[in-house]
């Protein structure tokens, strides 16, 4: 399978705990994105990497959230001191850097439930 | 700033009938436009996109979309709906000035009745 891979698919955690999600993008894709989706809403942009550089962070990404892409390949999204409002699906996507109108391709998402 | 509006929360259509899912957008310059479909508990799957050229673009599973610059719309269409088309559909826009941020609408749920 050469698509975007996310792990874990589902995570239930107690409020106050830390969680980490991993994303493996399509192998030749330089761009990597994290989005958050809550029920009844479309995906909301969280952050963007071009290779290993994090070039933009949304205001939605509070200081409890941190994302890395250390070698320009896989990425991790960590949420510290989780709150119930963090419950959502976290979507990773990737695309090529060069070209025109490149499509972003999504993984299957990581569902987070904070109890 | 970019934005996307999907004015209908839900569209109901009978199997075999044509379907339309509406989308309007706002960008500073010219847009790249996309449609995605989402099935329950799954990620988003790419259907089709408009970059430039012909205003009618064809995509996966028999879907097509028409770009209308004057009306800033990009409606998704299919001539004959299938029950299996029932899903959540998202329209998305990105500015064509080299930007990277793709903005999504809130989604439209399509229900196709047998």
Coordinates of N, CA and C in Angstrom, one line a residue:
Chain A
X1 N 0.8 -1.2 0.0 CA 0.0 0.0 0.0 C 0.9 1.2 0.0
X2 N 0.7 2.1 -1.0 CA 1.5 3.3 -1.1 C 0.8 4.6 -0.6
X3 N -0.3 4.5 0.0 CA -1.1 5.6 0.5 C -0.5 6.2 1.8
X4 N -1.2 7.2 2.3 CA -0.8 7.8 3.5 C -1.3 6.9 4.7
X5 N -0.4 6.6 5.6 CA -0.7 5.7 6.7 C -0.7 6.5 8.0
X6 N -1.7 6.2 8.8 CA -1.8 6.8 10.1 C -1.9 5.8 11.2
X7 N -1.3 6.1 12.4 CA -1.4 5.1 13.5 C -1.3 5.9 14.8
X8 N -2.2 5.5 15.8 CA -3.2 4.5 15.7 C -4.4 5.0 15.0
X9 N -5.4 4.1 14.7 CA -6.6 4.6 14.1 C -7.6 5.1 15.1
X10 N -7.5 4.5 16.3 CA -8.4 4.9 17.4 C -7.6 5.0 18.7
X11 N -7.9 6.0 19.5 CA -7.2 6.2 20.8 C -8.2 6.8 21.7
X12 N -8.4 6.1 22.9 CA -9.2 6.6 24.0 C -8.3 6.9 25.1
X13 N -8.4 8.1 25.6 CA -7.4 8.5 26.7 C -8.2 9.3 27.7
X14 N -7.6 9.3 28.9 CA -8.2 10.1 30.0 C -7.7 11.5 29.9
X15 N -8.6 12.4 30.3 CA -8.3 13.8 30.3 C -7.0 14.0 31.1
X16 N -6.1 14.8 30.5 CA -4.8 15.1 31.2 C -3.7 14.3 30.7
X17 N -4.0 13.2 30.0 CA -2.9 12.3 29.5 C -2.4 12.9 28.2
X18 N -1.2 12.4 27.8 CA -0.6 12.8 26.5 C -0.8 11.8 25.5
X19 N -1.0 12.2 24.3 CA -1.2 11.2 23.2 C -0.3 11.6 22.0
X20 N 0.1 10.6 21.2 CA 0.9 10.9 20.0 C 0.4 10.1 18.9
X21 N 0.2 10.8 17.7 CA -0.2 10.2 16.5 C 1.0 10.2 15.5
X22 N 1.0 9.2 14.7 CA 2.1 9.1 13.7 C 1.5 9.1 12.3
X23 N 2.2 9.7 11.3 CA 1.7 9.7 10.0 C 2.9 9.4 9.1
X24 N 2.7 8.4 8.2 CA 3.7 8.1 7.1 C 3.1 8.6 5.8
X25 N 3.7 9.6 5.2 CA 3.1 10.1 3.9 C 3.4 9.2 2.7
X26 N 2.9 9.5 1.6 CA 3.3 8.9 0.3 C 4.7 9.2 0.1
X27 N 5.5 8.2 -0.3 CA 7.0 8.2 -0.2 C 7.6 9.4 -0.9
X28 N 7.1 9.8 -2.0 CA 7.8 10.9 -2.8 C 7.2 12.2 -2.5
X29 N 6.3 12.3 -1.5 CA 5.7 13.6 -1.2 C 6.5 14.4 -0.2
X30 N 6.8 15.7 -0.6 CA 7.6 16.6 0.2 C 6.7 17.3 1.2
X31 N 5.4 17.5 0.9 CA 4.5 18.3 1.7 C 3.7 17.4 2.6
X32 N 3.5 17.8 3.8 CA 2.7 17.0 4.8 C 1.9 18.0 5.6
X33 N 0.6 17.6 5.8 CA -0.3 18.4 6.4 C -1.0 17.7 7.6
X34 N -1.4 18.4 8.6 CA -2.3 17.8 9.6 C -3.6 18.7 9.6
X35 N -4.7 18.0 9.7 CA -6.0 18.6 9.8 C -6.7 18.0 11.0
X36 N -7.7 18.7 11.5 CA -8.6 18.2 12.5 C -10.0 18.2 12.0
X37 N -10.8 17.2 12.2 CA -12.2 17.1 11.8 C -13.1 16.7 13.0
X38 N -14.0 17.5 13.3 CA -15.0 17.2 14.3 C -16.3 16.8 13.6
X39 N -17.2 16.2 14.4 CA -18.5 15.7 13.8 C -19.3 16.9 13.2
X40 N -19.7 16.7 11.9 CA -20.5 17.7 11.3 C -19.7 18.8 10.7
X41 N -18.4 18.7 10.7 CA -17.6 19.8 10.2 C -16.6 19.3 9.1
X42 N -16.1 20.2 8.3 CA -15.1 19.8 7.4 C -13.7 19.8 8.0
X43 N -12.7 19.3 7.4 CA -11.4 19.3 8.0 C -10.9 20.7 8.2
X44 N -10.2 21.0 9.3 CA -9.7 22.3 9.6 C -8.2 22.2 9.6
X45 N -7.5 23.1 8.9 CA -6.0 23.1 8.8 C -5.4 23.3 10.2
X46 N -4.4 22.4 10.5 CA -3.6 22.6 11.7 C -2.2 23.1 11.5
X47 N -1.5 22.3 10.6 CA -0.1 22.7 10.4 C 0.4 22.1 9.1
X48 N 1.5 22.6 8.6 CA 2.1 22.2 7.3 C 3.6 22.1 7.4
X49 N 4.1 21.0 6.8 CA 5.6 20.8 6.7 C 5.9 20.8 5.2
X50 N 7.1 21.4 4.9 CA 7.7 21.2 3.6 C 9.0 20.5 3.9
X51 N 9.2 19.3 3.5 CA 10.3 18.5 4.0 C 10.3 18.4 5.5
X52 N 11.4 18.8 6.2 CA 11.4 18.8 7.6 C 11.0 20.1 8.3
X53 N 10.8 21.1 7.5 CA 10.5 22.4 8.0 C 9.0 22.6 8.2
X54 N 8.6 23.0 9.4 CA 7.2 23.4 9.7 C 7.0 24.8 9.4
X55 N 6.3 25.1 8.3 CA 6.2 26.4 7.7 C 5.0 27.2 8.2
X56 N 3.9 26.5 8.7 CA 2.8 27.3 9.2 C 2.1 26.5 10.3
X57 N 1.6 27.2 11.3 CA 0.8 26.6 12.3 C -0.5 27.4 12.5
X58 N -1.6 26.7 12.5 CA -2.9 27.4 12.7 C -3.0 27.9 14.1
X59 N -3.9 28.9 14.3 CA -4.2 29.4 15.7 C -4.9 28.3 16.5
X60 N -5.5 27.3 15.7 CA -6.1 26.2 16.4 C -5.1 25.3 17.2
X61 N -3.9 25.4 16.8 CA -2.8 24.6 17.4 C -2.3 25.3 18.6
X62 N -2.9 25.0 19.8 CA -2.5 25.6 21.0 C -1.1 25.1 21.4
X63 N -0.6 25.7 22.5 CA 0.8 25.3 22.9 C 0.8 23.8 23.5
X64 N -0.3 23.2 23.6 CA -0.4 21.8 24.1 C -0.1 20.9 22.9
X65 N -0.2 21.4 21.7 CA 0.0 20.6 20.5 C 1.4 20.9 19.9
X66 N 2.1 19.8 19.5 CA 3.3 19.9 18.8 C 3.4 18.9 17.7
X67 N 4.0 19.3 16.6 CA 4.1 18.4 15.5 C 5.6 18.5 15.0
X68 N 6.1 17.3 14.6 CA 7.4 17.2 14.1 C 7.5 16.4 12.8
X69 N 8.5 16.6 12.1 CA 8.8 15.8 10.9 C 10.3 15.7 10.8
X70 N 11.0 15.0 11.7 CA 12.4 15.1 11.9 C 13.3 14.9 10.7
X71 N 13.0 14.0 9.9 CA 13.8 13.6 8.7 C 13.1 13.9 7.4
X72 N 12.1 14.6 7.5 CA 11.3 14.9 6.2 C 10.6 13.7 5.7
X73 N 10.4 12.7 6.6 CA 9.6 11.6 6.1 C 8.3 11.5 6.9
X74 N 8.3 10.6 8.0 CA 7.1 10.5 8.8 C 7.0 11.7 9.7
X75 N 5.8 11.9 10.2 CA 5.5 13.0 11.1 C 4.8 12.5 12.4
X76 N 4.9 13.2 13.5 CA 4.2 12.9 14.7 C 3.4 14.2 15.1
X77 N 2.3 14.0 15.7 CA 1.5 15.0 16.3 C 1.2 14.6 17.7
X78 N 1.7 15.4 18.7 CA 1.6 15.1 20.1 C 0.6 16.1 20.7
X79 N -0.3 15.6 21.5 CA -1.2 16.5 22.3 C -0.9 16.2 23.8
X80 N -0.5 17.3 24.5 CA -0.2 17.1 25.9 C -1.4 17.6 26.7
X81 N -1.5 17.0 27.9 CA -2.6 17.4 28.8 C -3.9 17.4 28.1
X82 N -4.3 16.3 27.5 CA -5.5 16.3 26.7 C -6.8 16.8 27.4
X83 N -7.6 17.5 26.7 CA -8.9 18.0 27.2 C -10.0 17.4 26.4
X84 N -11.2 17.4 26.9 CA -12.4 16.8 26.2 C -12.6 17.4 24.8
X85 N -12.3 18.7 24.7 CA -12.5 19.4 23.5 C -11.5 19.0 22.4
X86 N -10.5 18.2 22.8 CA -9.6 17.7 21.8 C -10.1 16.5 21.0
X87 N -11.2 15.9 21.5 CA -11.8 14.8 20.9 C -12.2 15.1 19.4
X88 N -11.6 14.4 18.5 CA -11.8 14.7 17.1 C -11.1 13.6 16.3
X89 N -11.2 13.7 14.9 CA -10.4 12.9 14.1 C -9.3 13.7 13.6
X90 N -8.1 13.2 13.7 CA -6.9 13.9 13.2 C -6.4 13.3 11.9
X91 N -6.5 14.1 10.9 CA -6.2 13.7 9.5 C -4.8 14.1 9.1
X92 N -4.1 13.2 8.5 CA -2.8 13.6 7.9 C -2.9 13.5 6.4
X93 N -2.3 14.4 5.7 CA -2.3 14.4 4.2 C -1.0 14.7 3.7
X94 N -0.7 14.4 2.4 CA 0.5 14.7 1.8 C 0.3 15.0 0.3
X95 N 1.3 15.8 -0.2 CA 1.3 16.1 -1.6 C 2.7 16.4 -2.1
X96 N 2.8 16.4 -3.4 CA 4.1 16.8 -4.0 C 4.3 18.2 -3.9
X97 N 5.6 18.6 -3.9 CA 6.0 20.0 -3.8 C 6.0 20.7 -5.2
X98 N 6.5 20.0 -6.2 CA 6.5 20.6 -7.5 C 5.3 20.3 -8.3
X99 N 5.1 21.0 -9.3 CA 3.9 20.8 -10.2 C 2.8 21.9 -9.9
X100 N 1.7 21.7 -10.6 CA 0.6 22.7 -10.5 C -0.6 22.1 -10.0
X101 N -1.2 22.8 -9.0 CA -2.5 22.3 -8.5 C -2.4 20.9 -7.9
X102 N -1.4 20.6 -7.2 CA -1.2 19.3 -6.7 C -2.3 18.9 -5.7
X103 N -2.8 17.6 -5.9 CA -3.8 17.1 -5.0 C -3.2 16.7 -3.7
X104 N -3.9 16.9 -2.6 CA -3.5 16.4 -1.3 C -4.2 15.1 -1.1
X105 N -3.5 14.1 -0.6 CA -4.1 12.8 -0.4 C -4.1 12.5 1.1
X106 N -5.2 12.0 1.6 CA -5.4 11.9 3.0 C -5.2 10.4 3.5
X107 N -4.8 10.3 4.7 CA -4.8 9.0 5.4 C -6.2 8.7 5.9
X108 N -6.4 7.6 6.6 CA -7.7 7.2 7.1 C -8.0 7.9 8.4
X109 N -7.1 8.6 9.0 CA -7.4 9.4 10.2 C -7.2 8.6 11.4
X110 N -6.9 9.4 12.5 CA -6.8 8.9 13.8 C -7.9 9.5 14.7
X111 N -8.7 8.6 15.2 CA -9.8 9.1 16.1 C -9.3 9.2 17.5
X112 N -9.5 10.4 18.1 CA -9.2 10.6 19.5 C -10.5 10.8 20.3
X113 N -10.6 10.0 21.4 CA -11.7 10.3 22.3 C -11.1 10.5 23.7
X114 N -11.4 11.7 24.3 CA -10.9 12.0 25.6 C -12.0 11.9 26.6
X115 N -11.8 11.0 27.6 CA -12.9 10.8 28.5 C -12.5 11.4 29.9
Chain B
X1 N -8.7 36.2 2.2 CA -8.7 34.8 2.8 C -9.6 33.9 2.0
X2 N -9.3 32.7 1.9 CA -10.0 31.7 1.2 C -11.2 31.2 2.0
X3 N -12.3 30.9 1.3 CA -13.4 30.3 2.0 C -14.2 29.4 1.0
X4 N -15.0 28.5 1.6 CA -15.8 27.6 0.8 C -17.2 27.5 1.5
X5 N -18.2 27.6 0.7 CA -19.6 27.4 1.2 C -20.3 26.2 0.5
X6 N -20.8 25.3 1.3 CA -21.7 24.3 0.8 C -23.0 24.5 1.4
X7 N -24.0 25.1 0.6 CA -25.2 25.6 1.2 C -26.2 24.6 1.7
X8 N -26.0 23.3 1.3 CA -27.0 22.3 1.6 C -26.3 21.3 2.6
X9 N -26.9 21.1 3.8 CA -26.4 20.1 4.7 C -26.6 18.7 4.2
X10 N -27.7 18.5 3.5 CA -28.1 17.2 3.0 C -28.8 17.3 1.6
X11 N -28.5 16.4 0.7 CA -29.1 16.3 -0.5 C -29.7 14.9 -0.6
X12 N -31.0 14.8 -1.0 CA -31.7 13.5 -1.1 C -32.1 13.3 -2.6
X13 N -31.8 12.2 -3.1 CA -32.1 11.9 -4.5 C -32.4 10.4 -4.7
X14 N -33.3 10.1 -5.6 CA -33.6 8.7 -5.9 C -32.6 8.1 -6.8
X15 N -32.3 6.8 -6.6 CA -31.4 6.1 -7.4 C -31.8 6.2 -8.9
X16 N -30.8 6.5 -9.7 CA -31.1 6.6 -11.2 C -31.3 8.1 -11.6
X17 N -31.6 8.9 -10.7 CA -31.8 10.3 -11.0 C -30.5 11.1 -11.0
X18 N -30.4 12.2 -11.6 CA -29.2 13.0 -11.6 C -29.1 13.7 -10.2
X19 N -27.8 13.9 -9.8 CA -27.6 14.6 -8.6 C -26.7 15.8 -8.8
X20 N -26.9 16.8 -7.9 CA -26.0 18.0 -7.9 C -25.7 18.3 -6.4
X21 N -24.5 18.5 -6.1 CA -24.1 19.0 -4.8 C -23.4 20.3 -5.0
X22 N -23.9 21.4 -4.3 CA -23.5 22.7 -4.6 C -22.3 23.2 -3.8
X23 N -21.5 24.1 -4.4 CA -20.3 24.6 -3.8 C -20.0 26.0 -4.3
X24 N -19.8 27.0 -3.5 CA -19.3 28.3 -3.9 C -18.0 28.6 -3.1
X25 N -17.2 29.4 -3.7 CA -15.9 29.7 -3.1 C -15.6 31.2 -3.1
X26 N -14.5 31.5 -2.4 CA -14.0 32.9 -2.4 C -12.5 32.8 -2.2
X27 N -11.8 33.4 -3.2 CA -10.3 33.5 -3.1 C -9.9 34.8 -3.6
X28 N -8.7 35.2 -3.3 CA -8.2 36.5 -3.8 C -7.9 36.5 -5.3
X29 N -7.3 35.4 -5.7 CA -7.0 35.3 -7.2 C -7.8 34.2 -7.8
X30 N -7.1 33.4 -8.6 CA -7.7 32.3 -9.3 C -7.6 31.0 -8.4
X31 N -8.6 30.2 -8.5 CA -8.6 29.0 -7.6 C -8.1 27.7 -8.2
X32 N -7.6 26.8 -7.3 CA -7.7 25.4 -7.6 C -8.8 24.9 -6.8
X33 N -9.7 24.0 -7.4 CA -10.9 23.5 -6.7 C -10.9 22.0 -6.7
X34 N -11.4 21.5 -5.6 CA -11.3 20.0 -5.4 C -12.6 19.5 -4.8
X35 N -13.0 18.3 -5.1 CA -14.0 17.6 -4.4 C -13.5 16.3 -3.9
X36 N -13.9 16.0 -2.6 CA -13.5 14.8 -1.9 C -14.8 14.1 -1.4
X37 N -14.7 12.8 -1.2 CA -15.8 12.1 -0.6 C -15.3 11.3 0.6
X38 N -16.2 11.3 1.6 CA -15.8 10.6 2.9 C -16.9 9.6 3.3
X39 N -16.5 8.4 3.5 CA -17.4 7.3 4.0 C -17.2 7.2 5.5
X40 N -18.2 6.7 6.2 CA -18.1 6.7 7.7 C -16.8 6.1 8.2
X41 N -16.3 6.9 9.2 CA -15.1 6.5 9.9 C -13.9 6.3 9.0
X42 N -13.9 7.0 7.8 CA -12.8 6.9 6.9 C -12.2 8.3 6.6
X43 N -11.0 8.3 6.0 CA -10.4 9.5 5.6 C -11.1 10.0 4.3
X44 N -10.6 11.1 3.8 CA -11.2 11.7 2.6 C -10.6 11.1 1.3
X45 N -11.4 10.8 0.4 CA -10.9 10.3 -0.9 C -11.1 11.4 -2.0
X46 N -10.0 11.6 -2.8 CA -10.1 12.6 -3.9 C -11.0 12.1 -5.0
X47 N -11.8 13.0 -5.5 CA -12.7 12.7 -6.6 C -12.3 13.4 -7.9
X48 N -12.1 14.7 -7.8 CA -11.7 15.4 -9.0 C -11.2 16.8 -8.6
X49 N -10.6 17.5 -9.6 CA -10.1 18.8 -9.4 C -10.2 19.7 -10.6
X50 N -10.3 21.0 -10.4 CA -10.1 22.0 -11.5 C -8.9 22.8 -11.3
X51 N -8.0 22.8 -12.3 CA -6.8 23.6 -12.2 C -6.9 24.8 -13.2
X52 N -7.2 24.5 -14.5 CA -7.3 25.5 -15.5 C -7.9 24.8 -16.7
X53 N -8.3 25.6 -17.7 CA -8.8 25.0 -19.0 C -10.3 24.7 -19.0
X54 N -10.7 23.6 -19.5 CA -12.1 23.2 -19.7 C -12.8 23.3 -18.3
X55 N -14.0 24.0 -18.4 CA -14.7 24.3 -17.2 C -15.4 23.0 -16.6
X56 N -15.6 22.0 -17.5 CA -16.2 20.8 -17.0 C -15.1 19.7 -16.8
X57 N -15.0 19.3 -15.6 CA -13.9 18.3 -15.3 C -14.6 17.0 -14.9
X58 N -14.0 15.9 -15.3 CA -14.5 14.6 -15.0 C -13.6 13.9 -14.0
X59 N -14.2 13.1 -13.1 CA -13.5 12.5 -12.1 C -13.8 11.0 -11.9
X60 N -13.6 10.5 -10.7 CA -13.8 9.1 -10.4 C -15.3 8.8 -10.2
X61 N -15.6 7.5 -10.4 CA -17.0 7.0 -10.2 C -18.1 7.7 -10.9
X62 N -17.7 8.3 -12.1 CA -18.8 8.9 -12.9 C -19.1 10.3 -12.5
X63 N -18.4 10.9 -11.5 CA -18.7 12.3 -11.1 C -18.0 13.3 -12.0
X64 N -18.6 14.4 -12.1 CA -18.1 15.5 -12.8 C -18.4 16.8 -12.1
X65 N -17.7 17.9 -12.4 CA -18.0 19.2 -11.8 C -17.8 20.3 -12.8
X66 N -18.6 21.3 -12.6 CA -18.5 22.4 -13.5 C -18.0 23.7 -12.8
X67 N -17.0 24.3 -13.3 CA -16.4 25.5 -12.8 C -17.1 26.7 -13.5
X68 N -17.6 27.6 -12.7 CA -18.2 28.8 -13.2 C -17.6 30.0 -12.5
X69 N -16.7 30.7 -13.2 CA -15.9 31.8 -12.6 C -16.8 32.9 -12.2
X70 N -17.8 33.3 -13.1 CA -18.6 34.4 -12.8 C -19.5 34.2 -11.6
X71 N -19.9 33.0 -11.3 CA -20.7 32.7 -10.2 C -19.9 32.1 -9.0
X72 N -18.6 32.0 -9.2 CA -17.7 31.5 -8.2 C -18.2 30.2 -7.6
X73 N -18.6 29.3 -8.5 CA -19.2 28.0 -8.1 C -18.4 26.8 -8.7
X74 N -18.6 25.7 -8.1 CA -17.9 24.5 -8.6 C -18.8 23.3 -8.1
X75 N -20.0 23.2 -8.8 CA -21.0 22.2 -8.4 C -20.6 20.8 -8.8
X76 N -20.8 19.8 -8.0 CA -20.5 18.4 -8.3 C -21.8 17.8 -8.9
X77 N -21.6 17.0 -9.9 CA -22.8 16.4 -10.6 C -22.5 15.0 -10.9
X78 N -23.6 14.2 -11.1 CA -23.5 12.9 -11.6 C -24.9 12.6 -12.3
X79 N -24.8 12.1 -13.6 CA -26.0 11.9 -14.3 C -27.0 10.9 -13.7
X80 N -26.5 9.9 -13.1 CA -27.4 8.8 -12.6 C -26.9 8.3 -11.2
X81 N -27.6 8.7 -10.1 CA -27.1 8.3 -8.8 C -27.2 6.9 -8.5
X82 N -26.3 6.4 -7.7 CA -26.3 5.0 -7.1 C -26.5 5.1 -5.6
X83 N -27.1 4.0 -5.1 CA -27.2 4.0 -3.6 C -25.8 4.1 -2.9
X84 N -24.8 3.5 -3.6 CA -23.5 3.4 -3.1 C -22.8 4.8 -3.1
X85 N -23.4 5.8 -3.7 CA -22.9 7.2 -3.7 C -23.2 7.9 -2.4
X86 N -24.1 7.3 -1.6 CA -24.4 7.9 -0.3 C -23.2 8.1 0.6
X87 N -22.9 9.3 0.9 CA -21.6 9.6 1.7 C -21.6 11.1 1.9
X88 N -20.5 11.5 2.5 CA -20.3 12.9 2.8 C -19.4 13.5 1.8
X89 N -19.7 14.6 1.2 CA -18.9 15.2 0.1 C -18.4 16.6 0.6
X90 N -17.1 16.8 0.3 CA -16.5 18.1 0.7 C -15.9 18.8 -0.6
X91 N -16.2 20.1 -0.6 CA -15.6 20.9 -1.6 C -14.4 21.6 -1.0
X92 N -13.3 21.9 -1.7 CA -12.2 22.5 -1.2 C -11.6 23.5 -2.2
X93 N -10.9 24.5 -1.7 CA -10.2 25.5 -2.6 C -8.8 25.8 -2.1
X94 N -8.0 26.1 -3.0 CA -6.6 26.6 -2.7 C -6.3 27.7 -3.7
X95 N -5.7 28.8 -3.3 CA -5.3 29.8 -4.2 C -4.1 29.3 -5.1
X96 N -4.1 29.7 -6.4 CA -3.2 29.2 -7.3 C -1.9 30.1 -7.4
X97 N -1.6 30.8 -6.3 CA -0.5 31.7 -6.3 C 0.7 31.0 -5.6
X98 N 0.7 29.7 -5.6 CA 1.8 28.9 -5.0 C 1.5 28.6 -3.5
X99 N 0.4 28.9 -3.0 CA 0.0 28.6 -1.6 C -0.1 27.2 -1.4
X100 N -0.1 26.8 -0.2 CA -0.2 25.4 0.2 C -1.5 25.0 0.9
X101 N -2.2 26.0 1.5 CA -3.3 25.7 2.4 C -4.5 25.5 1.6
X102 N -5.1 24.3 1.8 CA -6.4 23.9 1.1 C -7.5 24.0 2.2
X103 N -8.5 24.8 1.9 CA -9.6 25.1 2.8 C -10.8 24.3 2.4
X104 N -11.5 23.6 3.3 CA -12.6 22.8 3.1 C -13.9 23.4 3.5
X105 N -15.0 23.0 2.8 CA -16.3 23.4 3.2 C -16.8 22.5 4.4
X106 N -18.0 22.7 4.9 CA -18.5 22.0 6.0 C -19.0 20.6 5.6
X107 N -19.2 20.4 4.3 CA -19.6 19.1 3.8 C -21.1 19.0 3.5
X108 N -21.5 18.2 2.6 CA -22.9 17.9 2.3 C -23.1 16.4 2.3
X109 N -24.1 16.0 3.0 CA -24.4 14.6 3.1 C -25.3 14.2 2.0
X110 N -24.9 13.3 1.1 CA -25.8 12.8 0.0 C -26.4 11.5 0.4
X111 N -27.7 11.5 0.3 CA -28.5 10.3 0.6 C -29.2 9.8 -0.7
X112 N -28.9 8.7 -1.2 CA -29.5 8.1 -2.4 C -30.4 7.0 -2.0
X113 N -31.7 7.2 -2.3 CA -32.7 6.2 -1.9 C -33.0 5.2 -3.1
X114 N -33.0 3.9 -2.7 CA -33.3 2.9 -3.8 C -34.7 3.0 -4.3

